[in-house]
mmCIF file of C-alpha atoms and ligand atoms in Angstrom:
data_model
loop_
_atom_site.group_PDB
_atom_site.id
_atom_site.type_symbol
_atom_site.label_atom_id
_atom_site.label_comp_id
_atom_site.label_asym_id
_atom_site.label_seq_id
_atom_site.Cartn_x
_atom_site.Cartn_y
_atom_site.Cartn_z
ATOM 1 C CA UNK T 226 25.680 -9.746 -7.304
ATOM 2 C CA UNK T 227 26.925 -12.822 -9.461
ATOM 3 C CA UNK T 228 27.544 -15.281 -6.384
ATOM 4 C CA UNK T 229 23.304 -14.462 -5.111
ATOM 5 C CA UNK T 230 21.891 -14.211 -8.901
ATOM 6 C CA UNK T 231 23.465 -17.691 -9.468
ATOM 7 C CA UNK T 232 22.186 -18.852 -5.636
ATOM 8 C CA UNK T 233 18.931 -18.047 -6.481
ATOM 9 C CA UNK T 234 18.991 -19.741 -10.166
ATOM 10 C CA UNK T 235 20.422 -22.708 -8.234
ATOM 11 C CA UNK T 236 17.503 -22.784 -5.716
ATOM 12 C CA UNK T 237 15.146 -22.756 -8.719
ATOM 13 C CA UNK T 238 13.114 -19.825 -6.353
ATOM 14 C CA UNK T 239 9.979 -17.613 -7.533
ATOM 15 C CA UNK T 240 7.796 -15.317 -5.651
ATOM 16 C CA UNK T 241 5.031 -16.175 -7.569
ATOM 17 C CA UNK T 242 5.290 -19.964 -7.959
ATOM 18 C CA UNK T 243 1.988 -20.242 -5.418
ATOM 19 C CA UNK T 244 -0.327 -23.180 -6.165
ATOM 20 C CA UNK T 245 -3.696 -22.063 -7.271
ATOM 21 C CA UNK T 246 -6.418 -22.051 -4.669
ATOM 22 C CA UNK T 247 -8.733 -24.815 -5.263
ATOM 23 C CA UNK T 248 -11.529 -23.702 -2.560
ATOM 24 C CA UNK T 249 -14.985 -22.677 -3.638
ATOM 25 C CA UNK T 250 -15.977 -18.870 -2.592
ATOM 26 C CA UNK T 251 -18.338 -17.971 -0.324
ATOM 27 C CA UNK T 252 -19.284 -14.098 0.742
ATOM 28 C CA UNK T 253 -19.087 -13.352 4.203
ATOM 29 C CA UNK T 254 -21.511 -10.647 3.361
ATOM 30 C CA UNK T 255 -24.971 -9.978 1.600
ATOM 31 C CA UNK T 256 -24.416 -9.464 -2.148
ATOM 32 C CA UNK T 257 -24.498 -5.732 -1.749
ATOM 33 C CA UNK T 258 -22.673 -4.565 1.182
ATOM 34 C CA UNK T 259 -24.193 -1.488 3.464
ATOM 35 C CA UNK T 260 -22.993 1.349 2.477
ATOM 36 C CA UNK T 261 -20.517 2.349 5.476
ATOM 37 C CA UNK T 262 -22.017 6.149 5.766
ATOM 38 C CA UNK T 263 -23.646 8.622 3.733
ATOM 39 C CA UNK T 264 -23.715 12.346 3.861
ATOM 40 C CA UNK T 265 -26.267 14.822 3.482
ATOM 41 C CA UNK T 266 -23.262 17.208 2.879
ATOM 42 C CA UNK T 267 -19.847 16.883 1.814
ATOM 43 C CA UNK T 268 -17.786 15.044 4.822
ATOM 44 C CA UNK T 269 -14.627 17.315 4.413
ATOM 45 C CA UNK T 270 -12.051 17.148 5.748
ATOM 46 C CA UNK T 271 -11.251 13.675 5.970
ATOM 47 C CA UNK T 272 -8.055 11.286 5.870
ATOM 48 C CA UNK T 273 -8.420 7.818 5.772
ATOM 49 C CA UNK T 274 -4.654 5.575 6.339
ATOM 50 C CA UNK T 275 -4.382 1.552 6.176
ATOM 51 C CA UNK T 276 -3.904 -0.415 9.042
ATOM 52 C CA UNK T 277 -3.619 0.419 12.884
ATOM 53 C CA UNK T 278 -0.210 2.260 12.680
ATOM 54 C CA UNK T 279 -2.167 4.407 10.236
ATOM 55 C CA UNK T 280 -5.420 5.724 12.681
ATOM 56 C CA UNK T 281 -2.266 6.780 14.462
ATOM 57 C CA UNK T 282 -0.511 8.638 12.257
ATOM 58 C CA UNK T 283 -3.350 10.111 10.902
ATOM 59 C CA UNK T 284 -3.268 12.700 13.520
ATOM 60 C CA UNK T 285 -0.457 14.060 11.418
ATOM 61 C CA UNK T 286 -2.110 14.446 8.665
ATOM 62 C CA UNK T 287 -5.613 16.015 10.744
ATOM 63 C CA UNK T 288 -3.384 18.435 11.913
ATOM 64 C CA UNK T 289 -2.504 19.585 8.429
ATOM 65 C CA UNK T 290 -6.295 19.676 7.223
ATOM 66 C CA UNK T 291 -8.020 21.060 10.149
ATOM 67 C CA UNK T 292 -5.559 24.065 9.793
ATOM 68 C CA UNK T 293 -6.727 24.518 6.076
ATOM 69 C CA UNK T 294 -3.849 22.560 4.763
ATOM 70 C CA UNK T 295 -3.926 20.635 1.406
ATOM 71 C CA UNK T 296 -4.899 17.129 1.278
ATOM 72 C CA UNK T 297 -1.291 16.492 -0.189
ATOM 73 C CA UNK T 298 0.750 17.560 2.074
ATOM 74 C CA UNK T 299 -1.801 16.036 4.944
ATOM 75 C CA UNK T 300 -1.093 12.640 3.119
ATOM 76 C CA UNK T 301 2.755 13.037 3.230
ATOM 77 C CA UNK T 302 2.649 14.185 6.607
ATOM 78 C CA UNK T 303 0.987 11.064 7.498
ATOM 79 C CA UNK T 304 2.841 8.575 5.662
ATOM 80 C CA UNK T 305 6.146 10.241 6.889
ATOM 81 C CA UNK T 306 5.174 9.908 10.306
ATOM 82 C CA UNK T 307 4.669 5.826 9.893
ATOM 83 C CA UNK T 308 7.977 5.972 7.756
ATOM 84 C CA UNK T 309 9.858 7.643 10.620
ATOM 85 C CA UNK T 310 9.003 4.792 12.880
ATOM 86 C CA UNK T 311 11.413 2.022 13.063
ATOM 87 C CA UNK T 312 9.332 0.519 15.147
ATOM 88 C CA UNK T 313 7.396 -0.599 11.682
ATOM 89 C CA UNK T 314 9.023 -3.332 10.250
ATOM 90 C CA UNK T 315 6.683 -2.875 6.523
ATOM 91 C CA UNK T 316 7.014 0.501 6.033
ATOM 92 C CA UNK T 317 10.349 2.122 5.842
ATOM 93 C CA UNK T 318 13.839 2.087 7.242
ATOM 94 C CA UNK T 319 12.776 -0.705 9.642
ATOM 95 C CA UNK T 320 11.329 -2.697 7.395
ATOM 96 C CA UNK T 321 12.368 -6.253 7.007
ATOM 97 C CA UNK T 322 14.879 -6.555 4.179
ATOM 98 C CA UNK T 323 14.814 -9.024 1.417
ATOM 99 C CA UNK T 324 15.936 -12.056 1.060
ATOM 100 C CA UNK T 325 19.342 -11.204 0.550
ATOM 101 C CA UNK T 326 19.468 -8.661 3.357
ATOM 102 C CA UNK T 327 18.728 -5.352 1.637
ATOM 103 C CA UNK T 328 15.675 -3.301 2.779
ATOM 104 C CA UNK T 329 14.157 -1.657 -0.446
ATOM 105 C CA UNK T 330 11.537 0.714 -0.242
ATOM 106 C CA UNK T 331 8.981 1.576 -2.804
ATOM 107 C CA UNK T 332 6.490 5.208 -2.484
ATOM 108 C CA UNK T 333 4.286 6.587 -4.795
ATOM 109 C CA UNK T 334 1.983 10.018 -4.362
ATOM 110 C CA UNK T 335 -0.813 11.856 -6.558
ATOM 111 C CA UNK T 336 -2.401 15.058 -5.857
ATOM 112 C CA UNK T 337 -5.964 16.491 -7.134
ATOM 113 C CA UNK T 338 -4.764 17.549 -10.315
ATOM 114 C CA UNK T 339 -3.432 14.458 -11.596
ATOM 115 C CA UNK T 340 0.528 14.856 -10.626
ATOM 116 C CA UNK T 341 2.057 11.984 -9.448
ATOM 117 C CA UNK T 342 5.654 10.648 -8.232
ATOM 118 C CA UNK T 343 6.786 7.545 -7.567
ATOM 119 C CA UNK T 344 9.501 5.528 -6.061
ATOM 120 C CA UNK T 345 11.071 2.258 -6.393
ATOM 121 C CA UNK T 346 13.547 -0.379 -5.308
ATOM 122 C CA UNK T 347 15.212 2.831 -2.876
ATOM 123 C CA UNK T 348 17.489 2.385 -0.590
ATOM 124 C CA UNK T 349 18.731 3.771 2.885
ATOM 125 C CA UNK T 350 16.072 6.891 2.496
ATOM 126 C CA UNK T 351 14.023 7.936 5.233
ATOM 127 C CA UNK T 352 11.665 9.389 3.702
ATOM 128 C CA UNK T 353 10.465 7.815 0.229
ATOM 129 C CA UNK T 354 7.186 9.580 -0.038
ATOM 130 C CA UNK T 355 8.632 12.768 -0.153
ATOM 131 C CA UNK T 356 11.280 11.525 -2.509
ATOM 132 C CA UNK T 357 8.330 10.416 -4.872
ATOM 133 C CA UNK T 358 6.938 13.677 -4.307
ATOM 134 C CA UNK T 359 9.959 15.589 -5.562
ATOM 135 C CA UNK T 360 9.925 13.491 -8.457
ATOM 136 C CA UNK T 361 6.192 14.490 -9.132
ATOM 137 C CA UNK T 362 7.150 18.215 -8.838
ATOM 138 C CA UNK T 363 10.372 18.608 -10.190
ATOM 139 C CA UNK T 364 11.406 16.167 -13.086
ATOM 140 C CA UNK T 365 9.131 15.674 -15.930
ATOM 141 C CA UNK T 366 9.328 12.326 -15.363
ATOM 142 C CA UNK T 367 6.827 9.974 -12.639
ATOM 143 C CA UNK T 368 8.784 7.318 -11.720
ATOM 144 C CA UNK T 369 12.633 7.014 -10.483
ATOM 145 C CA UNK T 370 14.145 3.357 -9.514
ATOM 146 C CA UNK T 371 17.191 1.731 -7.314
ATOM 147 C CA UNK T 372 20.390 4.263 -7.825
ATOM 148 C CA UNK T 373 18.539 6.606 -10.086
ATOM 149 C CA UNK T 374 16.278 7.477 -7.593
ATOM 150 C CA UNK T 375 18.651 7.558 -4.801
ATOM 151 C CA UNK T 376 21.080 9.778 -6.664
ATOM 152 C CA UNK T 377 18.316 12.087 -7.217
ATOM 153 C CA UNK T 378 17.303 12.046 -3.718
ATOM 154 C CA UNK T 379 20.861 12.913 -2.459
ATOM 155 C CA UNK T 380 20.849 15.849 -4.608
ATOM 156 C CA UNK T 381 17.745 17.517 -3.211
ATOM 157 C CA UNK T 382 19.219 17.074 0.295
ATOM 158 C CA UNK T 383 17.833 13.649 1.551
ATOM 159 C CA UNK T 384 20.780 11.367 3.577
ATOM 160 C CA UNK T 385 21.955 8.283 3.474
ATOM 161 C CA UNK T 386 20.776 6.235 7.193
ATOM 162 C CA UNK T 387 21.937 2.419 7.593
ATOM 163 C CA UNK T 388 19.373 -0.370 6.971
ATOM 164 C CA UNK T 389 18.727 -2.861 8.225
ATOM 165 C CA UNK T 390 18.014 -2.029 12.061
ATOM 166 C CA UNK T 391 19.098 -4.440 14.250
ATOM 167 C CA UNK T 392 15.728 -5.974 14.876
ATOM 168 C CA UNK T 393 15.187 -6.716 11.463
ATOM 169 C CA UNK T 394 18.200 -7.938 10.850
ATOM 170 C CA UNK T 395 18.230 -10.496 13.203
ATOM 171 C CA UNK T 396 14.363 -11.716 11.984
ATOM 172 C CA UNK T 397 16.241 -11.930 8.337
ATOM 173 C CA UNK T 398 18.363 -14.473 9.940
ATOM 174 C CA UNK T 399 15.809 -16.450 11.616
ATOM 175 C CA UNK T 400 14.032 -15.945 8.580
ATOM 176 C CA UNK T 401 16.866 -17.804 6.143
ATOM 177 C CA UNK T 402 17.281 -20.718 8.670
ATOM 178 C CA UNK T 403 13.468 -21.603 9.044
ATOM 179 C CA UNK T 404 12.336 -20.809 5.353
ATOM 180 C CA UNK T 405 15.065 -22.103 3.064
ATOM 181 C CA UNK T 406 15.588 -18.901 1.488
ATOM 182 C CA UNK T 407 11.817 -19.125 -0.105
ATOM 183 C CA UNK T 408 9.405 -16.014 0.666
ATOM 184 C CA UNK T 409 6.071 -16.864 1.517
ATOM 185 C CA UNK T 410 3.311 -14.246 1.479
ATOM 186 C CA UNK T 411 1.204 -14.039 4.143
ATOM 187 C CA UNK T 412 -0.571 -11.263 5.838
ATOM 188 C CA UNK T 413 1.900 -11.202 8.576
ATOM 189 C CA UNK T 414 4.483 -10.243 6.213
ATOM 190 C CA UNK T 415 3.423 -7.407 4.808
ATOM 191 C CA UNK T 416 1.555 -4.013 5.076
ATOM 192 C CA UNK T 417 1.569 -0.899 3.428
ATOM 193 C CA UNK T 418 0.289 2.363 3.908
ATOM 194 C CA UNK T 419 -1.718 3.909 2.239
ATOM 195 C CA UNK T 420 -3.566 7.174 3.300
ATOM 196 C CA UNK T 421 -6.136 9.370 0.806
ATOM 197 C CA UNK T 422 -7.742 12.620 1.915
ATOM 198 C CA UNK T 423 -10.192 14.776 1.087
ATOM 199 C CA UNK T 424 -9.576 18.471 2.123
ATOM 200 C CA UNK T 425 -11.802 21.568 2.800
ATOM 201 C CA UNK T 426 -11.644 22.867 -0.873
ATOM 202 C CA UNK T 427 -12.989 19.823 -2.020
ATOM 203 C CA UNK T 428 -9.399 18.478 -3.536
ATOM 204 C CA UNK T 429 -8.154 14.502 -2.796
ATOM 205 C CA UNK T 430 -5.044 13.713 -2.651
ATOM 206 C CA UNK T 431 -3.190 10.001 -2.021
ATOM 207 C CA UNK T 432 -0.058 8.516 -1.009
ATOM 208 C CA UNK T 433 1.371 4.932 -0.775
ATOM 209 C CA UNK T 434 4.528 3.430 1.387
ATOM 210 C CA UNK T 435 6.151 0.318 1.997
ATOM 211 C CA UNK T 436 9.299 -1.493 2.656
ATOM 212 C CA UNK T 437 7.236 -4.020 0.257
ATOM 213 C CA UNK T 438 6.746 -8.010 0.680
ATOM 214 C CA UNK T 439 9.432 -9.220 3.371
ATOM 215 C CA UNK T 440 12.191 -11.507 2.242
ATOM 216 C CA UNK T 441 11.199 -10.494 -1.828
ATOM 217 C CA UNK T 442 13.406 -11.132 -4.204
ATOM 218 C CA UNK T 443 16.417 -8.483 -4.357
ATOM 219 C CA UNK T 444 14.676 -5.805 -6.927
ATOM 220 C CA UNK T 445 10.682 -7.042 -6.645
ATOM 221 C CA UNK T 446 8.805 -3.959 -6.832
ATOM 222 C CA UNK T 447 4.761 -4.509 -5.498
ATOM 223 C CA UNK T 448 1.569 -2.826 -6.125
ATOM 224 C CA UNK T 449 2.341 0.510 -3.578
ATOM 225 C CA UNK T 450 4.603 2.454 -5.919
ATOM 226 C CA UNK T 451 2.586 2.619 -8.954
ATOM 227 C CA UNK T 452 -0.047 4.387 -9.834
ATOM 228 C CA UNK T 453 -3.233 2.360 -10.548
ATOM 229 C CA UNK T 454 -2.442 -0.342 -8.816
ATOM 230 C CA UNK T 455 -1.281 0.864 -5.212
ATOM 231 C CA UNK T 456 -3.094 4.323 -5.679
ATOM 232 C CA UNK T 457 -5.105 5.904 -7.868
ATOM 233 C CA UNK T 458 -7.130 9.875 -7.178
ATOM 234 C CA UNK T 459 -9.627 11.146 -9.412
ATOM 235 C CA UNK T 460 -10.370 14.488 -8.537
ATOM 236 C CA UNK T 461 -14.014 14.462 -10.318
ATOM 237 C CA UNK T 462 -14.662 11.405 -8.398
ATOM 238 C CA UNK T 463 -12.675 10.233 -5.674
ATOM 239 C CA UNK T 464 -9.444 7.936 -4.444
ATOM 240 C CA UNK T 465 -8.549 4.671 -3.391
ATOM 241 C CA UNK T 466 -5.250 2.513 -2.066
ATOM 242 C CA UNK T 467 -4.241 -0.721 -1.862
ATOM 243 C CA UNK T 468 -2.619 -3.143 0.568
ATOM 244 C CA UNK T 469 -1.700 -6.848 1.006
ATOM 245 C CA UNK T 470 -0.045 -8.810 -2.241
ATOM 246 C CA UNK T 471 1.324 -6.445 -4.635
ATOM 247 C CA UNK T 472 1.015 -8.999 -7.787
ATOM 248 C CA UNK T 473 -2.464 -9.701 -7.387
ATOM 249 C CA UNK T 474 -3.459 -5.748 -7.237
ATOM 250 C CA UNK T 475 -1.344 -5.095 -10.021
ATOM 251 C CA UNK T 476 -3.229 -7.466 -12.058
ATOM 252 C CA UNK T 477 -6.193 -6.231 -11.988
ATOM 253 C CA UNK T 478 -4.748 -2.156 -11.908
ATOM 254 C CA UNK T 479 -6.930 -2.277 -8.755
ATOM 255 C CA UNK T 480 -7.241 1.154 -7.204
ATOM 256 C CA UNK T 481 -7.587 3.018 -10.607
ATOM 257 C CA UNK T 482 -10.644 -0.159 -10.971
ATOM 258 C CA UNK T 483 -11.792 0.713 -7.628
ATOM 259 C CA UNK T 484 -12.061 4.266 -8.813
ATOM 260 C CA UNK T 485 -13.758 3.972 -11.797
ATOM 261 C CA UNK T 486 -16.551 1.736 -10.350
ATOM 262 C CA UNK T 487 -16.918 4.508 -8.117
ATOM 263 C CA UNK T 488 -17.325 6.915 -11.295
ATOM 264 C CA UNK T 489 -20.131 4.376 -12.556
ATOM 265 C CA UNK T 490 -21.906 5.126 -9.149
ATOM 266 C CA UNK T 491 -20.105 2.077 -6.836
ATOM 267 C CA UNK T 492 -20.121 3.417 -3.274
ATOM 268 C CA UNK T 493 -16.454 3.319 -1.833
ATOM 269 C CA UNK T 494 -17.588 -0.181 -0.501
ATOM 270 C CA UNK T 495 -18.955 -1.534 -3.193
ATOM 271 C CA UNK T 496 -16.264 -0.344 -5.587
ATOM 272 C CA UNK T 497 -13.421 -2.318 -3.176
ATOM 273 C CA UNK T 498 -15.854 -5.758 -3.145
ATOM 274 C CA UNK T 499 -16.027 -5.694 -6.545
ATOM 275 C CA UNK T 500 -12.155 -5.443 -6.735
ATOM 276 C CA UNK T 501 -11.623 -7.855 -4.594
ATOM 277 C CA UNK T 502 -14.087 -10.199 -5.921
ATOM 278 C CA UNK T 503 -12.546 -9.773 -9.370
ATOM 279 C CA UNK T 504 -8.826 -11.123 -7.647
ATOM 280 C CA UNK T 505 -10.564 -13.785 -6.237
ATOM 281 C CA UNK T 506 -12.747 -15.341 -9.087
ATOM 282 C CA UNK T 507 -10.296 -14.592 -11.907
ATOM 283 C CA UNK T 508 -6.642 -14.406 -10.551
ATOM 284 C CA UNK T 509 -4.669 -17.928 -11.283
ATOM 285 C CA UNK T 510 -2.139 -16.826 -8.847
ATOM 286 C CA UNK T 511 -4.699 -15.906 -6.044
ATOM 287 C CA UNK T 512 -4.436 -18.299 -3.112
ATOM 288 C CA UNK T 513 -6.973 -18.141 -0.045
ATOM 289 C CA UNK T 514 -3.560 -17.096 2.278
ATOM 290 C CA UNK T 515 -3.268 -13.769 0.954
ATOM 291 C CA UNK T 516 -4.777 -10.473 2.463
ATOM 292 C CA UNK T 517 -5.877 -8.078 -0.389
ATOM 293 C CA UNK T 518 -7.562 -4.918 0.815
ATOM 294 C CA UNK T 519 -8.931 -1.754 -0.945
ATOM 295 C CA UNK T 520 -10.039 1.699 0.848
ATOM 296 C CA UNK T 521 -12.048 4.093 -1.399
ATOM 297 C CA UNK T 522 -12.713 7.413 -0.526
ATOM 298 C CA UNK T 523 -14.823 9.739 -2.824
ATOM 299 C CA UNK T 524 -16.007 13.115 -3.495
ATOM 300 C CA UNK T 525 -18.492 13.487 -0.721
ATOM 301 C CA UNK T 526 -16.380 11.661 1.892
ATOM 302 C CA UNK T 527 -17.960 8.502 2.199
ATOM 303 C CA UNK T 528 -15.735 6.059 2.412
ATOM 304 C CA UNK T 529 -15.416 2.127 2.708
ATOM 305 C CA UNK T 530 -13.088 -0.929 2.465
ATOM 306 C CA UNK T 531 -13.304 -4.172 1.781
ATOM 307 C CA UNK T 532 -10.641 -7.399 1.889
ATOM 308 C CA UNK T 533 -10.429 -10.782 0.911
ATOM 309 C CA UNK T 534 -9.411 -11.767 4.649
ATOM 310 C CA UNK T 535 -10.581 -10.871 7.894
ATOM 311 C CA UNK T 536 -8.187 -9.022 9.751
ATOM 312 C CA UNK T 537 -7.981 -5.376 7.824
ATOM 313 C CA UNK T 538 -8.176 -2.460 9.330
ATOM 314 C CA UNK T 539 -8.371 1.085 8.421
ATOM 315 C CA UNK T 540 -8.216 4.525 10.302
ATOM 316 C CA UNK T 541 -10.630 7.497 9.462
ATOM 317 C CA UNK T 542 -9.935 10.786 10.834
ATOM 318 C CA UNK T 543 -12.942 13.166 10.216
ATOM 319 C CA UNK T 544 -14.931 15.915 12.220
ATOM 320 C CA UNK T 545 -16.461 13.225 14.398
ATOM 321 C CA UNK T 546 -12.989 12.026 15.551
ATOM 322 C CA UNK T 547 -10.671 9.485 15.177
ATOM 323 C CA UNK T 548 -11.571 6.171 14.762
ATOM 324 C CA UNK T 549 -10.075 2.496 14.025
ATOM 325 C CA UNK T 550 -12.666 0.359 11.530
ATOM 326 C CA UNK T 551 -12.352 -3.171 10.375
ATOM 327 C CA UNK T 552 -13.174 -4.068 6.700
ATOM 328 C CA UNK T 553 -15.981 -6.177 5.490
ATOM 329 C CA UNK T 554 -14.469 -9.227 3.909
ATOM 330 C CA UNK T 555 -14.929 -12.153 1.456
ATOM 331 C CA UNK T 556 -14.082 -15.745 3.370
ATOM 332 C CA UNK T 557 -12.497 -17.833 0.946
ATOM 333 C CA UNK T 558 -12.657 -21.174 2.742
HETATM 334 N N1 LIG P 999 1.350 -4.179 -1.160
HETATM 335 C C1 LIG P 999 2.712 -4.120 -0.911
HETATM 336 C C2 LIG P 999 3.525 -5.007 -1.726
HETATM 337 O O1 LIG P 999 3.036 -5.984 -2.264
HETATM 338 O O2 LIG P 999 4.713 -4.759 -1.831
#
């Protein structure tokens, strides 16, 4: 720990020394986005996931709903099923470690009545999520870190697996030899999930997961673990997640933002533009690389997203079927 703290202070290195964008905005869309759908009646059951690995494990979490299941555990059963893939290299076990080789995984979950859990800097675990849903239901606390949480997780029966895979391992070590031990953030080195659901009783529930930024610094923590920023549900009015630089959603507490806009009568669209648009105008760290995207979900199942970048998608799974949808977006050149 002493040799890499004093490599890194030798390498003068920061994840957030990014030069501030000097490019004027421009909207790709009109000022007030369509609103993506609208219902007549409530659009329950519904689960919404980021990205395409998430239209595909959304099934999971259908299965769970259509049955009469809970939106919480349909948004575990999701996010487990992405986190069980290590096939995934942002989302756990097979995520691409940081920069000094260890892959750190960060979860966070909230249910309709307000509970949440949350996970952070955890290591060789599976299954975060329902780590940070174990905090959430059985310590009185909502947020266990690095040993702590492991610890914890060992004594409620979780096991220790080895990290990193092979695959990632080997892109760590490319990694170091092309980028001088510097992380650069880019949307090709990161995504999270993030998956909120609306259930037949009427109840949303939300949950977050990620192996976090690739090539971090050893013990950054994002956006996806905590609440307000990577997730936020509002049972009165609806939920919303986050993906794509953790530091810029944090600043702004985005989802529980995204969320109360909706509460002031935003549609899930318009809630995530204004988000966005807020990162983009006002952040000094925001630079016109970086991928931010919001996906809103309220209480009558309409739903939208919205991204600085082109390029995110979302799945929906509803009574119409499953479906893959790309986000409107804000061009920033
Ligand atoms: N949004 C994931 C992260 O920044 O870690």
């Amino acid at each position: 720990m002493k040799s890499r703290r004093k490599f890194i202070k030798q390498l003068g290195l920061s994840v957030v020394s990014i030069p501030l964008a000097s490019s004027v905005l421009k909207t790709q869309s009109c000022e007030s986005p369509p609103v993506v759908n609208k219902f007549e009646k409530p659009n329950m059951p519904i689960i919404l996931s980021t990205w395409s690995f998430g239209k595909i494990a959304n099934q999971a979490g259908w299965d769970v709903l259509v049955n009469g299941g809970n939106a919480l555990d349909a948004v575990e059963s999701t996010a487990k099923f992405v986190e069980a893939d290590l096939s995934q290299t942002s989302v756990g076990l097979g995520g691409w470690p940081d920069r000094d080789g260890f892959v750190t995984l960060d979860a966070c979950i909230m249910d309709e009545k307000g509970n949440c859990g949350s996970v952070m800097f955890l290591e060789n675990i599976m299954h975060p999520i329902s780590v940070a849903r174990l905090v959430m239901e059985k310590t009185p606390h909502i947020q266990l870190v690095g040993e702590g949480a492991q610890m914890f997780a060992l004594e409620n029966g979780f096991v220790l697996h080895d990290a990193p895979t092979e695959g990632s391992k080997k892109a760590w070590e490319k990694w170091k030899l092309e980028n001088n031990y510097e992380p650069k953030i880019s949307p090709e080195n990161h995504d999270t999930i993030g998956v909120i659901a609306l259930d037949k009783n009427g109840n949303l529930s939300g949950a977050c997961t990620t192996s976090g930024l690739a090539f971090k610094m050893h013990g950054r923590v994002g956006d996806s673990p905590i609440i307000g920023a990577g997730l936020f549900v509002d049972n009165e009015v609806g939920a919303a997640t986050a993906t794509g630089t953790g530091e810029e959603v944090i600043r702004i507490c985005g989802t529980h933002l995204v969320v109360e806009l909706m509460r002031q009568g935003y549609t899930p669209v318009n809630a995530c533009k204004e988000a966005v648009e807020r990162i983009v105008k006002r952040s000094p760290r925001y630079t016109k690389e970086m991928i931010i995207g919001f996906l809103a979900l309220n209480k009558k199942g309409e739903y939208g997203a919205y991204s600085t970048r082109k390029g995110f998608e979302y799945g929906v799974y509803d009574k119409v079927g499953s479906v893959l949808k790309t986000a409107e977006f804000m061009e920033t050149y």
